[in-house]
mmCIF file of C-alpha atoms in Angstrom:
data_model
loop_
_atom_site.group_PDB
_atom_site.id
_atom_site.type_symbol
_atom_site.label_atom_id
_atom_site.label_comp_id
_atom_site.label_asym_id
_atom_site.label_seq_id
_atom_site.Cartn_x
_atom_site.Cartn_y
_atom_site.Cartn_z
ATOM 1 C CA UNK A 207 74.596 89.487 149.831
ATOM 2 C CA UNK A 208 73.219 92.138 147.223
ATOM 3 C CA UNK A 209 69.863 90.400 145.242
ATOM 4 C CA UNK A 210 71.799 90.215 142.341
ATOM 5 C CA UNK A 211 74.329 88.471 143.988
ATOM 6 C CA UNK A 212 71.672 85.385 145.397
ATOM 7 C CA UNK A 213 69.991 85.237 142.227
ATOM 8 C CA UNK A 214 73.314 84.861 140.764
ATOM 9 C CA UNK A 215 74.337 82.067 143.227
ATOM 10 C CA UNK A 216 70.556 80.432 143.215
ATOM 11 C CA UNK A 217 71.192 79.951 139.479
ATOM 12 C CA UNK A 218 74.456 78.425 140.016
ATOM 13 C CA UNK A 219 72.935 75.942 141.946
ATOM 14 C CA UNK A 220 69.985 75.133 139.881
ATOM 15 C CA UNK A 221 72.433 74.853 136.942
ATOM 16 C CA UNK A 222 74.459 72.120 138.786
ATOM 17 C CA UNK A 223 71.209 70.553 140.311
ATOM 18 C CA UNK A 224 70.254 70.075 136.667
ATOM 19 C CA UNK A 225 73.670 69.129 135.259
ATOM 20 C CA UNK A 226 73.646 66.477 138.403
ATOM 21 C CA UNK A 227 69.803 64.803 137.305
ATOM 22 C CA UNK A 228 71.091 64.751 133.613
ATOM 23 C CA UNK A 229 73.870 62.332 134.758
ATOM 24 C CA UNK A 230 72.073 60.299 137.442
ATOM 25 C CA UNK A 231 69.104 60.003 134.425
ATOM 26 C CA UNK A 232 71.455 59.563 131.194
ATOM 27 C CA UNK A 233 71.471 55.784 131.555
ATOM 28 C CA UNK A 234 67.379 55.973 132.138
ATOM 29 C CA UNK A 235 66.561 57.801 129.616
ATOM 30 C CA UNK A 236 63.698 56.599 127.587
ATOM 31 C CA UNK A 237 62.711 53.985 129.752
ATOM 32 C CA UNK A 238 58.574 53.519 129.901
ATOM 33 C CA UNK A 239 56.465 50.859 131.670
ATOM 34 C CA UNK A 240 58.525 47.538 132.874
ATOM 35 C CA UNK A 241 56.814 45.390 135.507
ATOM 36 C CA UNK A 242 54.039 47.522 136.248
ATOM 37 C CA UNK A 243 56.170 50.314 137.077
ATOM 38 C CA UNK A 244 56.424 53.442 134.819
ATOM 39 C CA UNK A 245 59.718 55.357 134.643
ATOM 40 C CA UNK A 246 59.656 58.885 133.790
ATOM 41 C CA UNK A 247 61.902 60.530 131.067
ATOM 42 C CA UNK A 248 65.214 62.235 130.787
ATOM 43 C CA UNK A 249 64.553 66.175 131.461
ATOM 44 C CA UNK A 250 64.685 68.996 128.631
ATOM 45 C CA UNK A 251 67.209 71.043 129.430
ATOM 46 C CA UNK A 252 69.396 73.143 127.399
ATOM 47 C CA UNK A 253 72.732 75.048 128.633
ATOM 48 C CA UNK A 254 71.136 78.401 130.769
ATOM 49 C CA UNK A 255 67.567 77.088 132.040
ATOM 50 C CA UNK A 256 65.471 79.977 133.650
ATOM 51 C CA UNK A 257 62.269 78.765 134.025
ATOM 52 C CA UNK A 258 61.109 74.790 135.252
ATOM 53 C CA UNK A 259 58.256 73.079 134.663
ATOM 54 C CA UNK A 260 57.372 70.571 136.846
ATOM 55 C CA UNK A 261 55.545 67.854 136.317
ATOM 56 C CA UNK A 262 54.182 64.976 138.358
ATOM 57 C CA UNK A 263 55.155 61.724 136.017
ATOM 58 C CA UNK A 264 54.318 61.204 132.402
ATOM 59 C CA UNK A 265 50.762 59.934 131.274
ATOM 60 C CA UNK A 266 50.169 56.891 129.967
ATOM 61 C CA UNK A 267 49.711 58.182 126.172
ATOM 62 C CA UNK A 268 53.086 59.906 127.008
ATOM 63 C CA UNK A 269 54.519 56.481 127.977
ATOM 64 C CA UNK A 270 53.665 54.913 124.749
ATOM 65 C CA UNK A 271 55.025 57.679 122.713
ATOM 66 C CA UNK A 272 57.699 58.463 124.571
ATOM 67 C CA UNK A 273 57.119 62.271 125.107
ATOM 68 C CA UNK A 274 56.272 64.906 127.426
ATOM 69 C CA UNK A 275 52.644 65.986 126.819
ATOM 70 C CA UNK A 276 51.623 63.472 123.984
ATOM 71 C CA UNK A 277 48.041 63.181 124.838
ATOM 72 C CA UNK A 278 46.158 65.616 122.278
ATOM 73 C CA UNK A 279 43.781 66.834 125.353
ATOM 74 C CA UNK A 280 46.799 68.455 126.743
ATOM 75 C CA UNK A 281 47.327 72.074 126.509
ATOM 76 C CA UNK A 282 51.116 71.982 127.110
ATOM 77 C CA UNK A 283 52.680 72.188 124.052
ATOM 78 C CA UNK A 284 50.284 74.627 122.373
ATOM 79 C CA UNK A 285 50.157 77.083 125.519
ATOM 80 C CA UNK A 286 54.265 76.825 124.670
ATOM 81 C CA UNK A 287 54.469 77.507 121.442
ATOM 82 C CA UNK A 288 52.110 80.384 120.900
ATOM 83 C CA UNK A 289 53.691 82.217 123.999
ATOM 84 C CA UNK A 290 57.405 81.718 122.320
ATOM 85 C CA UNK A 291 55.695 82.469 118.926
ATOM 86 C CA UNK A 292 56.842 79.054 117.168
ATOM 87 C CA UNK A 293 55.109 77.126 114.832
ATOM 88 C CA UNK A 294 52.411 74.578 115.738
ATOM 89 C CA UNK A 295 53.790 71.960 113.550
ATOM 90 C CA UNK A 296 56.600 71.407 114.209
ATOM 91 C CA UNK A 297 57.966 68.032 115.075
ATOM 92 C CA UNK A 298 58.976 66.298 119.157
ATOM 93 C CA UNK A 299 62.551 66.751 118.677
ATOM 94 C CA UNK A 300 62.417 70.314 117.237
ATOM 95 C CA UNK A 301 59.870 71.434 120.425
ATOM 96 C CA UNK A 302 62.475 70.254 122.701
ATOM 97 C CA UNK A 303 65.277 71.937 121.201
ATOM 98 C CA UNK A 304 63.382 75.098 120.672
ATOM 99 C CA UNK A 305 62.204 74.899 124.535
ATOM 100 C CA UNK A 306 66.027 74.080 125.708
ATOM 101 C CA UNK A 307 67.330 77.121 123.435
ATOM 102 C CA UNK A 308 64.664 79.624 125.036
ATOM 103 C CA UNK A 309 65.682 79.066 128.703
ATOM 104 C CA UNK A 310 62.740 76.022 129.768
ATOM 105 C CA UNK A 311 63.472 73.165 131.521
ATOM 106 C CA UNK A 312 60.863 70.671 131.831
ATOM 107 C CA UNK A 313 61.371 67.403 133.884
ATOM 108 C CA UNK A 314 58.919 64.986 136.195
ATOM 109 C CA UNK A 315 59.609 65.039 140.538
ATOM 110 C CA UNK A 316 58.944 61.305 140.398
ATOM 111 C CA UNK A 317 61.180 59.069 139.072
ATOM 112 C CA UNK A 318 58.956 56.231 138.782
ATOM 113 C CA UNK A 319 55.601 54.937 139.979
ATOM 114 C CA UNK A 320 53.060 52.184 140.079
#
């Protein structure tokens, strides 16, 4: 297989990993601390994701707000922005989409935790 052709088929498979974790999390979504165990979010993921960012589960700041990289320590969202040349201020929902449109996929590896 040529290198075009396995990047070709690792991207299929990423694609339907993703499209698999957005309908095993679609009832979960938005779920934060219950019992003394946190739940993570939903991932952001828009229709050709090419880069994934990882993360570990969502802070406790995060939890409250419900959104990935809420506390104002973090260097996430600014680090983001400035490299896709967006605006600072703009709103949750309008990060997400811009992030999803752009080819970035963010999403937790744990599900949940105590």
């Amino acid at each position: 297989m040529s290198g075009l052709s396995e990047g070709i088929a690792a991207n299929r498979r990423i694609t339907l990993a993703v499209c698999t974790v957005l309908d095993m999390t679609e009832k979960n979504q938005r779920k934060t601390v219950k019992n003394d165990k946190s739940t993570g979010f939903a991932p952001i993921v828009g229709k050709s994701p090419r880069i994934l960012v990882l993360g570990s589960m969502p802070g406790q700041q995060s939890l409250r707000e419900v959104r990935y990289y809420a506390h104002p320590r973090n260097s996430f969202w600014p680090i983001m922005l400035a490299w896709l040349g967006a605006d600072d201020d703009l709103d949750y929902k309008a990060r997400c989409q811009l992030i999803a449109d752009r080819g970035v996929a963010v999403w937790d590896v744990l599900m949940s935790c105590h």
